[in-house]
mmCIF file with all atom_site columns, C-alpha atoms in Angstrom:
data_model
loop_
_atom_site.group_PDB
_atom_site.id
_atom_site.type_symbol
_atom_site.label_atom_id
_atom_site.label_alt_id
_atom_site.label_comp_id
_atom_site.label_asym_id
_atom_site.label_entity_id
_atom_site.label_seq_id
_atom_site.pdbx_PDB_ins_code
_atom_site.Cartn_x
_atom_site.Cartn_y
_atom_site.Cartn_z
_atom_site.occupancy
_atom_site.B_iso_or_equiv
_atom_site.pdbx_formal_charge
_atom_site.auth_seq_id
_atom_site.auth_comp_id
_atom_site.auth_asym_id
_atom_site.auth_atom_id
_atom_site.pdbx_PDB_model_num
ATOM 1   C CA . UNK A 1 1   ? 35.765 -36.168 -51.682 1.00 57.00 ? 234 UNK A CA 1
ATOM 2   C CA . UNK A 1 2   ? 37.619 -34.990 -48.422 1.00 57.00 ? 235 UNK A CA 1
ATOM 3   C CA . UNK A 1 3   ? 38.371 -37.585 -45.741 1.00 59.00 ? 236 UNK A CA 1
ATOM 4   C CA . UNK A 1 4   ? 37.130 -37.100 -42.014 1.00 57.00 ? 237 UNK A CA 1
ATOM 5   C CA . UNK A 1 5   ? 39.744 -35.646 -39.808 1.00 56.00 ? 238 UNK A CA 1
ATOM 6   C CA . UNK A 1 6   ? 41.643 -38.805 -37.809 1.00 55.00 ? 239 UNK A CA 1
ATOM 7   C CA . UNK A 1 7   ? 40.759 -38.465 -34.222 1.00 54.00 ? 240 UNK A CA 1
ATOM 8   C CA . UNK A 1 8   ? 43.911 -38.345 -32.343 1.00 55.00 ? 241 UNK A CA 1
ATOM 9   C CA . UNK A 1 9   ? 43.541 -41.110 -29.955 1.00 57.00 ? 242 UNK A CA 1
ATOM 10  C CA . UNK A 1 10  ? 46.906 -40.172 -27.589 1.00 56.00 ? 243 UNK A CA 1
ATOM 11  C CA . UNK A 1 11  ? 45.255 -39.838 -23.897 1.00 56.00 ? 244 UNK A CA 1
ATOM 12  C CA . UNK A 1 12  ? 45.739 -36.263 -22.348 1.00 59.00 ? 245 UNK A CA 1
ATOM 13  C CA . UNK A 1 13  ? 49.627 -36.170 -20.795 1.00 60.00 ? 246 UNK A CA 1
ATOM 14  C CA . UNK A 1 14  ? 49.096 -35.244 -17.121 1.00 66.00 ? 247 UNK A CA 1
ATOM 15  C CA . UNK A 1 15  ? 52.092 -33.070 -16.054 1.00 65.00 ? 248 UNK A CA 1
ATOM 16  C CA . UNK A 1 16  ? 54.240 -35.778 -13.470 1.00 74.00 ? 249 UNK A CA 1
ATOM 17  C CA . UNK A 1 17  ? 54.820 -34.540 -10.300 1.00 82.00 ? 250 UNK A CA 1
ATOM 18  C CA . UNK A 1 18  ? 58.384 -35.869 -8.589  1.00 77.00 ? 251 UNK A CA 1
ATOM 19  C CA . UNK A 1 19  ? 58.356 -38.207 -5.714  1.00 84.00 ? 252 UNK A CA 1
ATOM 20  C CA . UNK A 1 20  ? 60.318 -35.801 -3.497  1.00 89.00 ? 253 UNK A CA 1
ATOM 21  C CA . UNK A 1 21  ? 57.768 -32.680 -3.991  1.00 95.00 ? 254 UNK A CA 1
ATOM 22  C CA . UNK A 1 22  ? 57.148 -30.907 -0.907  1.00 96.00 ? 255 UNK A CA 1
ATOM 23  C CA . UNK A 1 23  ? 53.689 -28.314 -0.420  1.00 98.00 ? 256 UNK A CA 1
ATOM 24  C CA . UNK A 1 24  ? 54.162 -26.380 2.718   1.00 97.00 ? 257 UNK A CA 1
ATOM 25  C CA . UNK A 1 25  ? 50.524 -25.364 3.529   1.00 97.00 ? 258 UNK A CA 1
ATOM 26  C CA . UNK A 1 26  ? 50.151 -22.363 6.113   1.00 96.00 ? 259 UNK A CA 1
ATOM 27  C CA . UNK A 1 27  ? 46.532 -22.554 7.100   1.00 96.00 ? 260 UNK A CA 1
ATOM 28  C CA . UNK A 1 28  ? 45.172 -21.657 10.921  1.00 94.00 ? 261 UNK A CA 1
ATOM 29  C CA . UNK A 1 29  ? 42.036 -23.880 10.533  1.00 95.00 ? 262 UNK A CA 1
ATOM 30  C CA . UNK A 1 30  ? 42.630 -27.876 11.177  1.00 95.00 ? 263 UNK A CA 1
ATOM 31  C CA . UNK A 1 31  ? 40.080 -29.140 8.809   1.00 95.00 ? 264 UNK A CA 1
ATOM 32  C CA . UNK A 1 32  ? 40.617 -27.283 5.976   1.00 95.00 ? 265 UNK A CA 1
ATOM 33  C CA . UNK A 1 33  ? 44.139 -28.056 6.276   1.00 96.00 ? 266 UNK A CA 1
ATOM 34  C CA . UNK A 1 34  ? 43.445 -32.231 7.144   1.00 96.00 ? 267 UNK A CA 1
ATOM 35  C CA . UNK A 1 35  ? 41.330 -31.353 3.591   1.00 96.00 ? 268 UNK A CA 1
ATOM 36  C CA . UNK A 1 36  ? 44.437 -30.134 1.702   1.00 97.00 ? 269 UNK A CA 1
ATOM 37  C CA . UNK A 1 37  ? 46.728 -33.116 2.959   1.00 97.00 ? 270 UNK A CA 1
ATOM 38  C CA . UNK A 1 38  ? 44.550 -35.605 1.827   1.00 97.00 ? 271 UNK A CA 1
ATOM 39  C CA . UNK A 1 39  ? 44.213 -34.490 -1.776  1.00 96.00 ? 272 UNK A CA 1
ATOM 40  C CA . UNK A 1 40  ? 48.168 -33.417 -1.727  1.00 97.00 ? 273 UNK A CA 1
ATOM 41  C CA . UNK A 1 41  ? 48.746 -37.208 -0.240  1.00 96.00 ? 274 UNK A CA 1
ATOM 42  C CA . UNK A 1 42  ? 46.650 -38.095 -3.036  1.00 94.00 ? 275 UNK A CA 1
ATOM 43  C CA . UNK A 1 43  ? 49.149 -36.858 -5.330  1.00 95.00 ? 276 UNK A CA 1
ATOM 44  C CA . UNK A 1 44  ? 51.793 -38.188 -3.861  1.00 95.00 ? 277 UNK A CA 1
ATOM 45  C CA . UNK A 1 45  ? 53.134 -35.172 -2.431  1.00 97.00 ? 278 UNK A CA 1
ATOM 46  C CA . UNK A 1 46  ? 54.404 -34.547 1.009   1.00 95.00 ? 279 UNK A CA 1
ATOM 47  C CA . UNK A 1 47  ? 53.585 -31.583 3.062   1.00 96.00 ? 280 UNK A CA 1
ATOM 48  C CA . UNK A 1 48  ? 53.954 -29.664 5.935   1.00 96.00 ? 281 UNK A CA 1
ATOM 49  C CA . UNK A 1 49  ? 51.789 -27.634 7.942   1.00 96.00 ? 282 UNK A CA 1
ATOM 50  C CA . UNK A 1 50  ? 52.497 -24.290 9.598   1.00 95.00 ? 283 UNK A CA 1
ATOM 51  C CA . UNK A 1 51  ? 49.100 -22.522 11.462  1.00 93.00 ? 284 UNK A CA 1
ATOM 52  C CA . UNK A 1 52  ? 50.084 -19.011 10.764  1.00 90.00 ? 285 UNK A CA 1
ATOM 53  C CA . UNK A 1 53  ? 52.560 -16.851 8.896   1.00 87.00 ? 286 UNK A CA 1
ATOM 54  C CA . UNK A 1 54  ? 54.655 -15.350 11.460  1.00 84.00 ? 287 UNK A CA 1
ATOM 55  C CA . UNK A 1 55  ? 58.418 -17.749 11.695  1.00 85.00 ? 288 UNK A CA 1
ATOM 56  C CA . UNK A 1 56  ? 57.132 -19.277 8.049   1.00 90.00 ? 289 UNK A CA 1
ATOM 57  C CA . UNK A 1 57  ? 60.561 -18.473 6.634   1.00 89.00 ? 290 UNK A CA 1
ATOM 58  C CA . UNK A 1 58  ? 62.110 -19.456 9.597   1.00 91.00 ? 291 UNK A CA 1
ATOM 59  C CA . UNK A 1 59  ? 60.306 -23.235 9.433   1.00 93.00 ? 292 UNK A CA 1
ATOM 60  C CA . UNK A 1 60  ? 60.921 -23.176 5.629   1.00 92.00 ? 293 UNK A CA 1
ATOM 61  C CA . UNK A 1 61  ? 64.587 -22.877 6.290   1.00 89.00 ? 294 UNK A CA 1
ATOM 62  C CA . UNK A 1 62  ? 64.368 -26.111 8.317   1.00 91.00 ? 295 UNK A CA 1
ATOM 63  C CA . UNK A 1 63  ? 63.136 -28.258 4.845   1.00 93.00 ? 296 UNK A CA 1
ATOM 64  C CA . UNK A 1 64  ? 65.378 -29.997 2.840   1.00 92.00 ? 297 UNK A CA 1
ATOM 65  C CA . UNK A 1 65  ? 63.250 -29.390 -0.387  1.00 94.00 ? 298 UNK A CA 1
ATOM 66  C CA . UNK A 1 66  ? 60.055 -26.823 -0.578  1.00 96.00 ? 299 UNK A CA 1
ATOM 67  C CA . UNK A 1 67  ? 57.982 -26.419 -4.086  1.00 97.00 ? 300 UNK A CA 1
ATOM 68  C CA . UNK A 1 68  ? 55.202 -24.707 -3.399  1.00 98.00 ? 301 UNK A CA 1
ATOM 69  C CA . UNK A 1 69  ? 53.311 -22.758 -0.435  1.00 97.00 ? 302 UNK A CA 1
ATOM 70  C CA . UNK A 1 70  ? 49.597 -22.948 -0.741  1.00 98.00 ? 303 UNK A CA 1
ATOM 71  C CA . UNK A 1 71  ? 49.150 -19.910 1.597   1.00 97.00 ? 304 UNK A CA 1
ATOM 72  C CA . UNK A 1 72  ? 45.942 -18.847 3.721   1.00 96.00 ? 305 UNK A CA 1
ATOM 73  C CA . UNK A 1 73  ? 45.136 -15.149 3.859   1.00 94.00 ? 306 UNK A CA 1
ATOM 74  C CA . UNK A 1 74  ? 43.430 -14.638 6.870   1.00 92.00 ? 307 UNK A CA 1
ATOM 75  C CA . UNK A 1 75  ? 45.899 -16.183 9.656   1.00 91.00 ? 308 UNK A CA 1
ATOM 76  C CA . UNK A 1 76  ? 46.769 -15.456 13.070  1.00 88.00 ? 309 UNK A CA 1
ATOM 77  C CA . UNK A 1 77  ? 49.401 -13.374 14.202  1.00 87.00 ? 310 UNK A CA 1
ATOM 78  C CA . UNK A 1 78  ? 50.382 -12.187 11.128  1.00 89.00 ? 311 UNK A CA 1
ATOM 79  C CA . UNK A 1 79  ? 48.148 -12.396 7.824   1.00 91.00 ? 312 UNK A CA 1
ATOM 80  C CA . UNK A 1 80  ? 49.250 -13.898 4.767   1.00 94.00 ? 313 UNK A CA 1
ATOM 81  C CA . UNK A 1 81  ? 50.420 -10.856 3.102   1.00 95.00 ? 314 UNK A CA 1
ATOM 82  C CA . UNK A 1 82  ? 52.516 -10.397 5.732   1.00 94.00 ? 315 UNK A CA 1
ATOM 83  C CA . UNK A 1 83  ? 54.040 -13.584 5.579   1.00 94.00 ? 316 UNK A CA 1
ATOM 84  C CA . UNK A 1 84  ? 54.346 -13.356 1.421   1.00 96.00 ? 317 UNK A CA 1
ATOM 85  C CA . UNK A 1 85  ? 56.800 -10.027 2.071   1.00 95.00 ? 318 UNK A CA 1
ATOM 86  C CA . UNK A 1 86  ? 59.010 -11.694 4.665   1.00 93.00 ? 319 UNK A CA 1
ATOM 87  C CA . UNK A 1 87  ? 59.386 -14.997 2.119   1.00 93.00 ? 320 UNK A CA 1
ATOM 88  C CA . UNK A 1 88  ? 59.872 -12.986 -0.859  1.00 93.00 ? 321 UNK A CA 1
ATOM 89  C CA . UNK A 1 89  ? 62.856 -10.967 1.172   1.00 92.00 ? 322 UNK A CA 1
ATOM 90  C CA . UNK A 1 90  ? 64.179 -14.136 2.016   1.00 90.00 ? 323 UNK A CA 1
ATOM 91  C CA . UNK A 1 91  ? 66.745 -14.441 -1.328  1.00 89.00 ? 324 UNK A CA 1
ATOM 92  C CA . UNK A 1 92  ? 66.897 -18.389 -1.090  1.00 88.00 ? 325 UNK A CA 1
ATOM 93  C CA . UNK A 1 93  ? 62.853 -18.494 -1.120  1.00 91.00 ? 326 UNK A CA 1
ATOM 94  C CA . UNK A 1 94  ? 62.203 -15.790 -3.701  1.00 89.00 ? 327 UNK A CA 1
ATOM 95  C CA . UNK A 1 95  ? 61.557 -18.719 -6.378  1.00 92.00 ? 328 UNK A CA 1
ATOM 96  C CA . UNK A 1 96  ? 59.022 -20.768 -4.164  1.00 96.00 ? 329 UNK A CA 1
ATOM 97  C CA . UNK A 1 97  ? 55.692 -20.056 -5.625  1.00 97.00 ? 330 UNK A CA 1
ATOM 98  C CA . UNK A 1 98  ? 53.149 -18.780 -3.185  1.00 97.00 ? 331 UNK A CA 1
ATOM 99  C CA . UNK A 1 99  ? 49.419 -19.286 -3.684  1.00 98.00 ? 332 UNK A CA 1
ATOM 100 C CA . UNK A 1 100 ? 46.529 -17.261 -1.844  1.00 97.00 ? 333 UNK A CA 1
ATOM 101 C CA . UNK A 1 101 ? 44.127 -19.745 -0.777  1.00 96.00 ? 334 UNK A CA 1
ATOM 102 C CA . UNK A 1 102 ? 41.380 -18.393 0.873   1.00 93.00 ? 335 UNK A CA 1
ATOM 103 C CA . UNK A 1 103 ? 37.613 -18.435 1.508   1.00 92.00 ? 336 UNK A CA 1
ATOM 104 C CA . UNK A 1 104 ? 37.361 -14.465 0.706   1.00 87.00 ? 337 UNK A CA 1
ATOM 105 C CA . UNK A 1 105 ? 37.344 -15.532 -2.530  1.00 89.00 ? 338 UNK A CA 1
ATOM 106 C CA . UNK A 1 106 ? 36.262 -12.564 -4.908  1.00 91.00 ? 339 UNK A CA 1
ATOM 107 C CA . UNK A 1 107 ? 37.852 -10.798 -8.186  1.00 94.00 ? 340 UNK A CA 1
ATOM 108 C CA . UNK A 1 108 ? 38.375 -7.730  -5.796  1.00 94.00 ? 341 UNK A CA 1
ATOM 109 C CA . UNK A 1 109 ? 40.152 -10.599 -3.427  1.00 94.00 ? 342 UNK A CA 1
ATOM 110 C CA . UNK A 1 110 ? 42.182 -11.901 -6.225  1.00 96.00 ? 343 UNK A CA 1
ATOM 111 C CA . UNK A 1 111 ? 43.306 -8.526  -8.132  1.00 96.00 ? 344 UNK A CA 1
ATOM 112 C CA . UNK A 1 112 ? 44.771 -7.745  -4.217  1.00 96.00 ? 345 UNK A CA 1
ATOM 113 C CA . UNK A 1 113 ? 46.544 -11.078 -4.475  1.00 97.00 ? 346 UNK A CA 1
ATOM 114 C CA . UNK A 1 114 ? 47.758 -10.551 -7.426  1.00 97.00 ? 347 UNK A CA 1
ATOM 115 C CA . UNK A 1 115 ? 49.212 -6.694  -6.745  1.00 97.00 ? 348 UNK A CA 1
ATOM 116 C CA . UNK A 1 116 ? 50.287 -8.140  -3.443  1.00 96.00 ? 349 UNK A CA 1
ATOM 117 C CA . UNK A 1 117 ? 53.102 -10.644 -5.119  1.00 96.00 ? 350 UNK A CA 1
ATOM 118 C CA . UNK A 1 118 ? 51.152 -14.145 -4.808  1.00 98.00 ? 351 UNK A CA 1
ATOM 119 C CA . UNK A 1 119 ? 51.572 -16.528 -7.746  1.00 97.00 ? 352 UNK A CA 1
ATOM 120 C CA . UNK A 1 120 ? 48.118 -17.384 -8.056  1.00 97.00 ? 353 UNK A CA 1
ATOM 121 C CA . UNK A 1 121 ? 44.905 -18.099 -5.968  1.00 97.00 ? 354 UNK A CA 1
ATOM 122 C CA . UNK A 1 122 ? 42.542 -20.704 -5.520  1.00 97.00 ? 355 UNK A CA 1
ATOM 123 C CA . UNK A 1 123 ? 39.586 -20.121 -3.446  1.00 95.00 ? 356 UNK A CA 1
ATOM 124 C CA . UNK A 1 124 ? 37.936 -21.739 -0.490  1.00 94.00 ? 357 UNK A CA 1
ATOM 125 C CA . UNK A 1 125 ? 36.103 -24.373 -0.603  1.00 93.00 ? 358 UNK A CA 1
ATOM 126 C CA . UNK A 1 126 ? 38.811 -25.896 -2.941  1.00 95.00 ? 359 UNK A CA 1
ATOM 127 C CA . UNK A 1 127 ? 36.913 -28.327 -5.482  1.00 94.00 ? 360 UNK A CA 1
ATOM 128 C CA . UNK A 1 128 ? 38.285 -31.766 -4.484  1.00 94.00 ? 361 UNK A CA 1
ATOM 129 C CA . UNK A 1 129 ? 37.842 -32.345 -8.225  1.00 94.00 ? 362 UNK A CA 1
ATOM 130 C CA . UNK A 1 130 ? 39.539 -29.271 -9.874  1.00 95.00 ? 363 UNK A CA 1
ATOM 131 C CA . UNK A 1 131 ? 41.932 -29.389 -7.006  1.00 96.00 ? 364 UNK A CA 1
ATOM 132 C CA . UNK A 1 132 ? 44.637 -32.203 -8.543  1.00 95.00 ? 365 UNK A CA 1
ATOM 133 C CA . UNK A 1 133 ? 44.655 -30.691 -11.897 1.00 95.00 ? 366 UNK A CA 1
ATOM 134 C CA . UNK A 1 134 ? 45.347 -27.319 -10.371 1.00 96.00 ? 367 UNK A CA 1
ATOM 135 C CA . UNK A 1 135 ? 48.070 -28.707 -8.138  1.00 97.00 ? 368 UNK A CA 1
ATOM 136 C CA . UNK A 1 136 ? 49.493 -30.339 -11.038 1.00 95.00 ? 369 UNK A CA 1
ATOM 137 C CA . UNK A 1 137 ? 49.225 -26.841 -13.622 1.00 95.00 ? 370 UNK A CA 1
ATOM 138 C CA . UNK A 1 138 ? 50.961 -24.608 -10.559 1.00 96.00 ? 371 UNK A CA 1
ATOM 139 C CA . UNK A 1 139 ? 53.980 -27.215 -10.107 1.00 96.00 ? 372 UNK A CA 1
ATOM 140 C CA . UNK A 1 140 ? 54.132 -27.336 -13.835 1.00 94.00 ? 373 UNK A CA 1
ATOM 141 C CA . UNK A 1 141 ? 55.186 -23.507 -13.934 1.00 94.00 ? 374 UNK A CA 1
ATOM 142 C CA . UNK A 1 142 ? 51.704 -22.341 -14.842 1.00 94.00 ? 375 UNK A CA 1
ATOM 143 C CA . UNK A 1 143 ? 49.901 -19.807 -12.870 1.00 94.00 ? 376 UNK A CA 1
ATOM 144 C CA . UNK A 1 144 ? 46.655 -20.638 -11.613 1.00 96.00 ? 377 UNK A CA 1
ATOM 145 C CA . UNK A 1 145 ? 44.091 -17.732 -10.584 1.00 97.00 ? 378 UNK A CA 1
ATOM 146 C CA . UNK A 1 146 ? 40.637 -19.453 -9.770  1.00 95.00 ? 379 UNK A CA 1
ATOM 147 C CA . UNK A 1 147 ? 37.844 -19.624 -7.894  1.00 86.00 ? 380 UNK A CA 1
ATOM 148 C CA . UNK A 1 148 ? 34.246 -20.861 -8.002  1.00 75.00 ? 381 UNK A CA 1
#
């Protein structure tokens, strides 16, 4: 007679995010961005806010630590991919990862993303529910393409 399989009891380890972590979100629109900050503050992580791509690398240069930019696609002045090939010529910023996050949210959407250089993509509306696990999974190193 076999025994039933022990269920392992250890609770699922949640990668840990450090204190200092810094999100720089580039979004245009104010309440998707008040949205972001909330569930980032949530986390414990601090971020910054930039409305559109064009000086990005300039204001990143001004941060004393930057993680991750969750980056909006569709932004004035100059779009999102146009901001991703000014940060990834930028030699001290070509480790950041950059994440599309946008409401265009579509396999054709993300393949683009994907071809473009972004690290991964989350689309709009962001799940207030998936959104700390996928926070936590992109910080952690893993790449993250979703969207509902």
């Amino acid at each position: 007679m076999t025994e039933p399989p022990v269920a392992d009891t250890q609770p699922i380890r949640k990668p840990t995010i450090p204190k200092d972590t810094t999100v720089l979100v580039v979004e245009d629109n104010v309440s998707n961005f008040v949205l972001i900050a909330r569930m980032l503050g949530y986390l414990g992580i601090h971020c910054e806010w930039k409305t559109s791509g064009y000086e990005v690398v300039e204001y990143a240069d001004t941060l004393p630590r930057l993680d991750l930019i969750l980056m909006d696609i569709r932004l004035p002045y100059e779009d999102g991919y146009g901001a991703l090939k000014k940060i990834r010529s930028a030699d001290h910023l070509k480790s950041i990862p950059i994440v599309a996050v946008t409401a265009e949210a579509s396999e054709d959407q993300m393949r683009k993303a994907r071809e473009s250089g972004f690290d991964g993509f989350l689309g709009k509306p962001l799940d207030p529910d998936r959104f700390p696990d996928q926070i936590r999974r992109i910080l952690s190193g893993d790449k993250v393409w979703e969207y509902s």
